[in-house]
CSV table of C-alpha atoms in Angstrom, one decimal:
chain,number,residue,atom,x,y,z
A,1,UNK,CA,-40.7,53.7,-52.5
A,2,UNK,CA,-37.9,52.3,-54.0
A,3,UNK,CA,-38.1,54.2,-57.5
A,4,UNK,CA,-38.4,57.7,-55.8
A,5,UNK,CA,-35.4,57.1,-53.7
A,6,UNK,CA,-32.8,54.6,-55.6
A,7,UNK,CA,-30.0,54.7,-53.2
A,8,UNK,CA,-29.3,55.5,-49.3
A,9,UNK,CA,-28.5,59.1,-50.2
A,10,UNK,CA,-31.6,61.6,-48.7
A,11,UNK,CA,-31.7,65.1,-50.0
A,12,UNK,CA,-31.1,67.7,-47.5
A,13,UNK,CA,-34.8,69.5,-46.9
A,14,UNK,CA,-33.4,72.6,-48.8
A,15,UNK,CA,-32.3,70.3,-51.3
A,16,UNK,CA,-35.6,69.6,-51.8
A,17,UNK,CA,-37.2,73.4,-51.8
A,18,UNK,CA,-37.7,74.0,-48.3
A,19,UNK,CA,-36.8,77.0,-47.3
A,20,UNK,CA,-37.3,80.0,-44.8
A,21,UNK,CA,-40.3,81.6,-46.5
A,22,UNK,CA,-42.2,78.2,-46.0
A,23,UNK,CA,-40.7,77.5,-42.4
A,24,UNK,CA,-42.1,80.5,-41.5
A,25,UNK,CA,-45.6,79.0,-42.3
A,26,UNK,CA,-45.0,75.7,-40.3
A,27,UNK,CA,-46.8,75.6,-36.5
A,28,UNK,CA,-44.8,75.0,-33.5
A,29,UNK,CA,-44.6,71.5,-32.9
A,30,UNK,CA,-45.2,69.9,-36.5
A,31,UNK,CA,-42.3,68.4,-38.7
A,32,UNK,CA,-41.8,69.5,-42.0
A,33,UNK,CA,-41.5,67.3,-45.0
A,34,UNK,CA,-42.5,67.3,-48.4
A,35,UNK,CA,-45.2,64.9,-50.1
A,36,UNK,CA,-44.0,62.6,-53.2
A,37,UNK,CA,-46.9,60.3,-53.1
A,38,UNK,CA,-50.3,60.5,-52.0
A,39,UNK,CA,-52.3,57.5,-51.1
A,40,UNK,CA,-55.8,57.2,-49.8
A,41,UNK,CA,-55.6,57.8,-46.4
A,42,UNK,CA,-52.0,58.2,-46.3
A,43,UNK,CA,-49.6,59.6,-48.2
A,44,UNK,CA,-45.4,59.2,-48.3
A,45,UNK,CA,-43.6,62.0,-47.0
A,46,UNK,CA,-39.9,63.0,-47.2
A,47,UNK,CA,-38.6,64.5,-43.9
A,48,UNK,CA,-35.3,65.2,-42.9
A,49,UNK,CA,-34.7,62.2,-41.4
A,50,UNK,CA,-36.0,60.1,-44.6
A,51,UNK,CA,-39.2,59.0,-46.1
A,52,UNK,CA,-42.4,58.7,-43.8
A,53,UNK,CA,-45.5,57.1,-44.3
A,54,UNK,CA,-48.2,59.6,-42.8
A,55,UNK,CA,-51.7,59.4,-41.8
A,56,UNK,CA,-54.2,62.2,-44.3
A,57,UNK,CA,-57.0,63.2,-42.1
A,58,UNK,CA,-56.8,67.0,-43.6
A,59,UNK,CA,-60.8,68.1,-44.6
A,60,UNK,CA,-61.5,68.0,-47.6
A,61,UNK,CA,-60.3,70.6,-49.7
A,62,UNK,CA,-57.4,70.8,-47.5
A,63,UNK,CA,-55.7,67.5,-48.3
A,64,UNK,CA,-52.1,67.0,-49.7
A,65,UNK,CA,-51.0,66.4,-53.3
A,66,UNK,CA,-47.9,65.4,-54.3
A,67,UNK,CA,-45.1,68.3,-54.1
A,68,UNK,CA,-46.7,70.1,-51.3
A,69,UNK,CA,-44.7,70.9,-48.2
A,70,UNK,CA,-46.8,69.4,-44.6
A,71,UNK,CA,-46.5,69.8,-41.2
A,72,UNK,CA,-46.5,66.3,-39.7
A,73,UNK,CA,-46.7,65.3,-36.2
A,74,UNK,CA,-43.7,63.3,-34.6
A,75,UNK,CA,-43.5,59.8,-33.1
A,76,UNK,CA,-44.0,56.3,-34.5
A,77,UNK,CA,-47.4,57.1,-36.6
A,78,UNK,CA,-46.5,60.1,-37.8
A,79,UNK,CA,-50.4,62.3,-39.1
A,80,UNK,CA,-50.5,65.3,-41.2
A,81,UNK,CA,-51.9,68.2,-39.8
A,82,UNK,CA,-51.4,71.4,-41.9
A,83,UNK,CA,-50.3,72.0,-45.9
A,84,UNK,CA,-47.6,75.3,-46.0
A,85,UNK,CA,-49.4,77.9,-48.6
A,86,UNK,CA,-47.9,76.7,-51.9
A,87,UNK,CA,-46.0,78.8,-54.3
A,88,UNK,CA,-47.6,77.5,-57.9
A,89,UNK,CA,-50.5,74.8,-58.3
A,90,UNK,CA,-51.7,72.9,-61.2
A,91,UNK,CA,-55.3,72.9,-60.8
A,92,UNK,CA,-57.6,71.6,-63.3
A,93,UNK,CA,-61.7,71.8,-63.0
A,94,UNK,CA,-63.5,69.1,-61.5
A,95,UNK,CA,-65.0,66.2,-63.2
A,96,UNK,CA,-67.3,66.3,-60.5
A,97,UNK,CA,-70.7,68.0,-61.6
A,98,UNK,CA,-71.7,70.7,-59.4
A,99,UNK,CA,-68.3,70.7,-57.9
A,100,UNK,CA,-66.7,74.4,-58.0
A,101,UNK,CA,-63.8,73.6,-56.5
A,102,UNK,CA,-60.6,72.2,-58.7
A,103,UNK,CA,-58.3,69.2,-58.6
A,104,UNK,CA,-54.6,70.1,-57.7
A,105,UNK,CA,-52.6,68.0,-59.7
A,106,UNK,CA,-48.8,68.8,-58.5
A,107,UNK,CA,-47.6,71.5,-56.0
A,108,UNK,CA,-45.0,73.9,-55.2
A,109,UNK,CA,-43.6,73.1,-59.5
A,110,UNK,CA,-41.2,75.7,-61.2
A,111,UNK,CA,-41.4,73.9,-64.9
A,112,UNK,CA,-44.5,72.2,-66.6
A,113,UNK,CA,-43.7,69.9,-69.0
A,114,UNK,CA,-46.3,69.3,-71.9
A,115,UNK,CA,-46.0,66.0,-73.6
A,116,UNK,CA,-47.4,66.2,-77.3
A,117,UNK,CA,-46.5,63.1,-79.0
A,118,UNK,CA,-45.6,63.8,-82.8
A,119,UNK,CA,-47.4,60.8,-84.1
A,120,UNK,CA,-50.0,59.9,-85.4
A,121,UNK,CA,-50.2,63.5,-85.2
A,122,UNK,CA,-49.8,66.9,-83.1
A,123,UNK,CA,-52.9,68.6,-81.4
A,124,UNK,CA,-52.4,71.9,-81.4
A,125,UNK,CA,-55.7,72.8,-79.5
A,126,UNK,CA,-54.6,70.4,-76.5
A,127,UNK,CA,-51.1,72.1,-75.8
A,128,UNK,CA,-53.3,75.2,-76.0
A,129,UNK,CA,-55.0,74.2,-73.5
A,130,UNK,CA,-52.5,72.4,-71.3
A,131,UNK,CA,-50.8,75.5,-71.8
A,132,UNK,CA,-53.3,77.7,-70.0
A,133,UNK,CA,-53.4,75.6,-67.3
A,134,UNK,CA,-49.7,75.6,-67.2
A,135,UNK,CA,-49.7,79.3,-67.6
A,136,UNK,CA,-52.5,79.6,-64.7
A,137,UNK,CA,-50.4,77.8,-62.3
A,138,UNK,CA,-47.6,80.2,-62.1
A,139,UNK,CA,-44.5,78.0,-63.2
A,140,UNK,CA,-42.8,78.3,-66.1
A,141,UNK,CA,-43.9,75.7,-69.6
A,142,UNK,CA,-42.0,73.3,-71.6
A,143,UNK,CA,-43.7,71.8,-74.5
A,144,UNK,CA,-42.2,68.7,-75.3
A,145,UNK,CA,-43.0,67.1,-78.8
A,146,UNK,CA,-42.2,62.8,-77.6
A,147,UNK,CA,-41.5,60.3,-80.3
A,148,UNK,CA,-39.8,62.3,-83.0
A,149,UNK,CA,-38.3,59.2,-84.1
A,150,UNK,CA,-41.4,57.6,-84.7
A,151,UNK,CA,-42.2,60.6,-87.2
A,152,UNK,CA,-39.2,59.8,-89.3
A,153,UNK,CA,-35.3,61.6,-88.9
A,154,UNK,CA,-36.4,64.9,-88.4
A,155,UNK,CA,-39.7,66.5,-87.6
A,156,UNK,CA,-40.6,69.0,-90.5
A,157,UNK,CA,-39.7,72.3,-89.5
A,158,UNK,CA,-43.2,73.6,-91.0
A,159,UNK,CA,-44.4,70.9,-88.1
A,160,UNK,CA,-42.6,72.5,-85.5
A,161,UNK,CA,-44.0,76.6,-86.6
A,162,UNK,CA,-46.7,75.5,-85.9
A,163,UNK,CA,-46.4,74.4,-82.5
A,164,UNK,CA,-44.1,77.2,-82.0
A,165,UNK,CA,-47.0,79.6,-82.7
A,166,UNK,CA,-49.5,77.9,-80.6
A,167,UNK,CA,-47.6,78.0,-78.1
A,168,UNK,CA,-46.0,81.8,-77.7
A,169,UNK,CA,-43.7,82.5,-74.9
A,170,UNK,CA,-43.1,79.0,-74.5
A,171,UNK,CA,-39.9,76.8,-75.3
A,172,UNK,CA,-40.5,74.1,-77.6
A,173,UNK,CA,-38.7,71.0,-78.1
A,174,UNK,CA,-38.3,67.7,-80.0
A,175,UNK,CA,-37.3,64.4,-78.3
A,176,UNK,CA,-36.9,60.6,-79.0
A,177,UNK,CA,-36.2,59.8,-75.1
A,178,UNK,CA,-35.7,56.2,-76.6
A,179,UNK,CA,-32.3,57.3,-78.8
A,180,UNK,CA,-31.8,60.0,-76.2
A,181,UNK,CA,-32.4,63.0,-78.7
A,182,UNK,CA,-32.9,66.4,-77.7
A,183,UNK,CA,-32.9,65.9,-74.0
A,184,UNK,CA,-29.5,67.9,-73.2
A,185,UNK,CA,-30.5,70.9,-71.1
A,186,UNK,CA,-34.1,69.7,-70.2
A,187,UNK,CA,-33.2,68.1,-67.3
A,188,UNK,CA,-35.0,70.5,-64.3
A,189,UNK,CA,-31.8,72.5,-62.3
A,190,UNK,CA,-31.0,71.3,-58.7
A,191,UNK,CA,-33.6,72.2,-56.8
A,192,UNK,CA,-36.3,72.6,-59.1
A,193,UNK,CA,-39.1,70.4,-59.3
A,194,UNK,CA,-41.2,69.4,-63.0
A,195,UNK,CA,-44.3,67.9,-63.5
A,196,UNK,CA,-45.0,66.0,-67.2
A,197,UNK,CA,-48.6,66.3,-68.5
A,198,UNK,CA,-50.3,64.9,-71.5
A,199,UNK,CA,-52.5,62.3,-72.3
A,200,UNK,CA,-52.1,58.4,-72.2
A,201,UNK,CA,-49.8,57.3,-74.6
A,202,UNK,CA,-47.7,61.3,-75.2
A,203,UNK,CA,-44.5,59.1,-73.7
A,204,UNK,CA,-44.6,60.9,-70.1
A,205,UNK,CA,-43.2,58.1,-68.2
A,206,UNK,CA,-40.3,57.1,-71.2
A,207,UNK,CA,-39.6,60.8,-70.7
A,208,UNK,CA,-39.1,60.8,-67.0
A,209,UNK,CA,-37.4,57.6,-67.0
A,210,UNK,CA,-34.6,59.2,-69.9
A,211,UNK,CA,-34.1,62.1,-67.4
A,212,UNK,CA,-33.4,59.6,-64.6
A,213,UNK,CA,-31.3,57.5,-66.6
A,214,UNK,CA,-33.3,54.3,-65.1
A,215,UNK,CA,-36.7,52.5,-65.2
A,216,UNK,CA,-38.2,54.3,-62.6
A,217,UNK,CA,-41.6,54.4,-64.1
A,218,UNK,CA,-43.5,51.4,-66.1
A,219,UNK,CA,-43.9,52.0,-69.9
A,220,UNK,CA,-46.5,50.8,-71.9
A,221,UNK,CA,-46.5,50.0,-76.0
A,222,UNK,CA,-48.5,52.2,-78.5
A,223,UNK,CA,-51.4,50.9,-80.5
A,224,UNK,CA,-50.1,52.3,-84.2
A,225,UNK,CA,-53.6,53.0,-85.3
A,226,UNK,CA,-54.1,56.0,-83.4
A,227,UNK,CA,-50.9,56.3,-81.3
A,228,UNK,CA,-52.5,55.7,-78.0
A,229,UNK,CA,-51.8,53.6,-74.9
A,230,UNK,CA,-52.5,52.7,-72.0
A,231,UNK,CA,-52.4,53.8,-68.7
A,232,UNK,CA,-49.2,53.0,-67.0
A,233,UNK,CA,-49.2,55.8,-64.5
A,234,UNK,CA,-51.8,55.3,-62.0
A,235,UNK,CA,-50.8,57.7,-59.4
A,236,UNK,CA,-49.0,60.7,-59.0
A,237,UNK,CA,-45.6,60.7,-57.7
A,238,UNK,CA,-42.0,62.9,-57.4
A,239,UNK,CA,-39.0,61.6,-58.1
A,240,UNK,CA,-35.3,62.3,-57.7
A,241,UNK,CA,-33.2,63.1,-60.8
A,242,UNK,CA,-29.3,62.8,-60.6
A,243,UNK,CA,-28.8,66.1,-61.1
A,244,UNK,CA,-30.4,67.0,-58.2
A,245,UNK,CA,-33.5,68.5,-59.7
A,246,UNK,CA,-37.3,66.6,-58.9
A,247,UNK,CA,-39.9,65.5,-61.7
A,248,UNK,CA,-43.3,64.5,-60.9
A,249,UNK,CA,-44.8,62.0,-63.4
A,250,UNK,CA,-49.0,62.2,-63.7
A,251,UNK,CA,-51.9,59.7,-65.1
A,252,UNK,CA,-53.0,60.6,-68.5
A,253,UNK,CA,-55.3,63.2,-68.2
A,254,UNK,CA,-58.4,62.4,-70.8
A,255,UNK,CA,-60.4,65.9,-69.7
A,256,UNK,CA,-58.4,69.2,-69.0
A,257,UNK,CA,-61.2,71.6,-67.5
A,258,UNK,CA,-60.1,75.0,-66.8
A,259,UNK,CA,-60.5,76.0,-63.2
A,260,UNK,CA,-59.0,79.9,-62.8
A,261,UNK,CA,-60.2,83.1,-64.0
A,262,UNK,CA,-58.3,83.1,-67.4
A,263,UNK,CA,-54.6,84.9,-67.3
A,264,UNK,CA,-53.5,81.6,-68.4
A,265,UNK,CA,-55.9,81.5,-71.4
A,266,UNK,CA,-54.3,85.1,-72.0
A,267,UNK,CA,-51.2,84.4,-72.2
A,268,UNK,CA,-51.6,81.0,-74.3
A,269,UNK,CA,-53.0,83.6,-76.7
A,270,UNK,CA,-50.7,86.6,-76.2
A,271,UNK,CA,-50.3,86.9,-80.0
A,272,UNK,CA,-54.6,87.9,-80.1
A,273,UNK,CA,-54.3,89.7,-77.2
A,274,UNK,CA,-51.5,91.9,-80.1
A,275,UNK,CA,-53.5,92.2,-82.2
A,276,UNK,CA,-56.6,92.8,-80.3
A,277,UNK,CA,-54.8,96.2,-79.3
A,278,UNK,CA,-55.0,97.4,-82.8
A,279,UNK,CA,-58.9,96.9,-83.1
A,280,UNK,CA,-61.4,100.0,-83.7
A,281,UNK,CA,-63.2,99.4,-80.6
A,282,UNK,CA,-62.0,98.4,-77.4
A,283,UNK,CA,-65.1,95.8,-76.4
A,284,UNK,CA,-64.0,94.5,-79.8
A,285,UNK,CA,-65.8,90.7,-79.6
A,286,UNK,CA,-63.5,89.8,-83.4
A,287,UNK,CA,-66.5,88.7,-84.6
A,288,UNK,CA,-67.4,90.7,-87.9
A,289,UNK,CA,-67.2,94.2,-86.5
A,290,UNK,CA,-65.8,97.2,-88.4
A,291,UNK,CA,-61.8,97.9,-87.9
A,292,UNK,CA,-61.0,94.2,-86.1
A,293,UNK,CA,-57.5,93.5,-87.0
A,294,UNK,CA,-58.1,90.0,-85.6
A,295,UNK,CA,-60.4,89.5,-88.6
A,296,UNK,CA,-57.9,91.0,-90.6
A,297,UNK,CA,-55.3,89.0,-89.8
A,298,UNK,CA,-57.3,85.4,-90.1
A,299,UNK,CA,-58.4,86.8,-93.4
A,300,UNK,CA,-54.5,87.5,-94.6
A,301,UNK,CA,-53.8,84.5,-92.7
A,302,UNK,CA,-51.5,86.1,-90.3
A,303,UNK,CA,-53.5,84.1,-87.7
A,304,UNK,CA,-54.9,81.1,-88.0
A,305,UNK,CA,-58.7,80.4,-88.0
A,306,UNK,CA,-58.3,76.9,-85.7
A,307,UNK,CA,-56.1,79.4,-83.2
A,308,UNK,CA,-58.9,81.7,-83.4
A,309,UNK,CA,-61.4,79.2,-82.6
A,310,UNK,CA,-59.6,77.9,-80.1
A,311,UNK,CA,-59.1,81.2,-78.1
A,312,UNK,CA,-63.1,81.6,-78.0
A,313,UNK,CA,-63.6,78.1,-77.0
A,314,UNK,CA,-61.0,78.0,-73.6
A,315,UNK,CA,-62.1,81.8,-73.0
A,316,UNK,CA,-65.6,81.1,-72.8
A,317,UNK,CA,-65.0,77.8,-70.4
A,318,UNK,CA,-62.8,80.2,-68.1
A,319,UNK,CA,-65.5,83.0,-67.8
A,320,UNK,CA,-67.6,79.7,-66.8
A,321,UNK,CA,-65.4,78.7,-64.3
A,322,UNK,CA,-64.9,82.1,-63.1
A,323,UNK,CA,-68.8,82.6,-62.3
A,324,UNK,CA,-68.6,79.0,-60.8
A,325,UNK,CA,-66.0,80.1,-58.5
A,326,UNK,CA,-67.7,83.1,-57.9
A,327,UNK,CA,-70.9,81.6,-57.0
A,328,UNK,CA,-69.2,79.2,-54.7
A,329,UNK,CA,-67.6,82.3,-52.8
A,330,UNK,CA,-70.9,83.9,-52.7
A,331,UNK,CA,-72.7,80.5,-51.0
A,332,UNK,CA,-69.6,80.1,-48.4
A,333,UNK,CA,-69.7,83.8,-47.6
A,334,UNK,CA,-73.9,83.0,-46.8
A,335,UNK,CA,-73.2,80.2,-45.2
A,336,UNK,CA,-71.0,81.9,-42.8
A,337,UNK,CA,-73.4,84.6,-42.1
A,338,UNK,CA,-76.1,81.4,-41.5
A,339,UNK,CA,-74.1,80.5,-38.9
A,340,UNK,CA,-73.1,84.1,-37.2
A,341,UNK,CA,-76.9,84.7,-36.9
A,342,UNK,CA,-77.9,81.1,-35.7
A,343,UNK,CA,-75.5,82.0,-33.2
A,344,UNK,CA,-76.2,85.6,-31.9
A,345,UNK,CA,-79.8,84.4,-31.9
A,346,UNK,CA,-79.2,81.5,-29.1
A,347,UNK,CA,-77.4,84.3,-27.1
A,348,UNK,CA,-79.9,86.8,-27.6
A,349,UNK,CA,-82.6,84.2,-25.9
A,350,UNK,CA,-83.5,84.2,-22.1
């Protein structure tokens, strides 16, 4: 508790995001206060009379992640009993088979930031795809290229097209949180809350520690053969900045799945989507067809073939996860029905 709250100042509740829009949401009784930690069982909550540790007995689907806004109970043992609807979500597939239903990773977030590092190199196809789930969740993406002093003075600028292409819509920037290079102005605003993802080793702790201006998160060393390292996140949590804005720092995440319908996919890719309006036909698949200026453009290599590639791949895993989600609905909707008959059948008996 001590990182997330470094001195005896507490943020007023608005301070913090709450406002009348999510009061109106809260049941009569219950105390509002937002989550910045979630533990099993219990999770630390910020009310407006300070941090509370507070019993998690929500089911199961309905629990609290870290940035949601609860409804607690009052007295000495304080429970959660209801999450307010939340503005944005990152929600990423589960790694559960058969399980339809996502993972939320952060709640109620205006800015994602994606952590790339530079070295040993950039993958373009994972802030694609980090992108789409930023894009899917409503708030507003940052991609961050870490370490660019570990990739020499300056990053090449050829290095930094090409992130700037894959990621369209988006602002791009280049940091070395260690010499404290290209962090003015990426600080979130008062108010706002951030979340940093990336994999183990993209510098998302040094990062949120350099916009706190203290060690509020534990870093771990690189291996230099392939620029990864450990975890040193192990659980989610928000923090305070000075400035009055929040940052939530996450686990490395080794698989991304794609949980929504695909808007964000479509606007990772909003530069195919162009030039998919210029096509002959409009079910236009881009794959050898007559008059596809998609082709066209990978052949005059006005779009890259890996982008290409890349758009197919994250398209066809959120048309999967759209029938999942579908099918899921279907079987609750059943289910439901199951039960409405069972019941009107032990009426119906003498």
């Amino acid at each position: 508790m001590a990182s997330a709250f470094p001195s005896a100042f507490l943020p007023s509740l608005e301070a913090l995001g709450y406002d009348e829009s999510f009061a109106a949401h809260l049941e009569p009784g219950l105390v509002p206060g937002r989550v910045v930690r979630v533990d099993r069982g219990a999770c630390l909550v910020l009310t407006g009379e300070g941090p509370r540790q507070a019993g998690n007995r929500l089911p199961e689907g309905e629990r609290p992640c870290v940035g949601d806004w609860a409804g607690l109970t009052s007295g000495r043992d304080p429970v959660v009993r209801q999450i307010l609807p939340r503005r944005t979500a990152i929600v990423r597939a589960s790694a559960s088979p058969g399980v339809s239903a996502g993972q939320v990773l952060a709640a109620n977030v205006d800015v994602v930031y994606i952590a790339e590092p530079a070295v040993p190199e950039i993958d373009l196809g994972r802030i694609e795809r980090l992108l789409a789930l930023a894009w899917e969740s409503g708030a507003r993406p940052v991609v961050v290229i870490t370490k660019a002093d570990l990739a020499g003075t300056v990053l090449p600028e050829s290095v930094m097209d090409e992130v700037v292409r894959a990621a369209p819509g988006a602002e791009v920037v280049a940091i070395s949180a260690v010499a404290r290079t290209g962090l003015d102005g990426l600080s979130p605003a008062a108010g706002e809350t951030a979340v940093v993802l990336g994999r183990s080793g993209a510098g998302k702790s040094t990062l949120v520690n350099a916009l706190a201006r203290r060690e509020a998160m534990e870093t771990g060393e690189v291996r230099a053969s392939d620029g990864r390292g450990r975890h040193t996140t192990v659980h989610r949590e928000l923090l305070l900045l000075p400035g009055g804005g929040m940052i939530i720092d996450t686990p490395g995440l080794r698989s991304i799945g794609l949980q929504a319908d695909g808007e964000g996919v479509s606007r990772t890719f909003a530069d195919v989507a162009d030039l998919a309006e210029a096509c002959r036909s409009t079910d236009c698949a881009h794959d050898g067809e007559p008059g596809c200026a998609v082709a066209e453009a990978v052949a005059d290599g006005t779009l890259p073939e890996r982008r290409l590639a890349s758009w197919r791949k994250l398209q066809r895993e959120a048309e999967w996860a759209a029938s999942r989600t579908d099918a899921r609905l279907r079987a609750e909707r059943e289910n439901r029905w199951k039960a409405i008959h069972k019941q009107m059948r032990g009426h119906s008996r003498p």
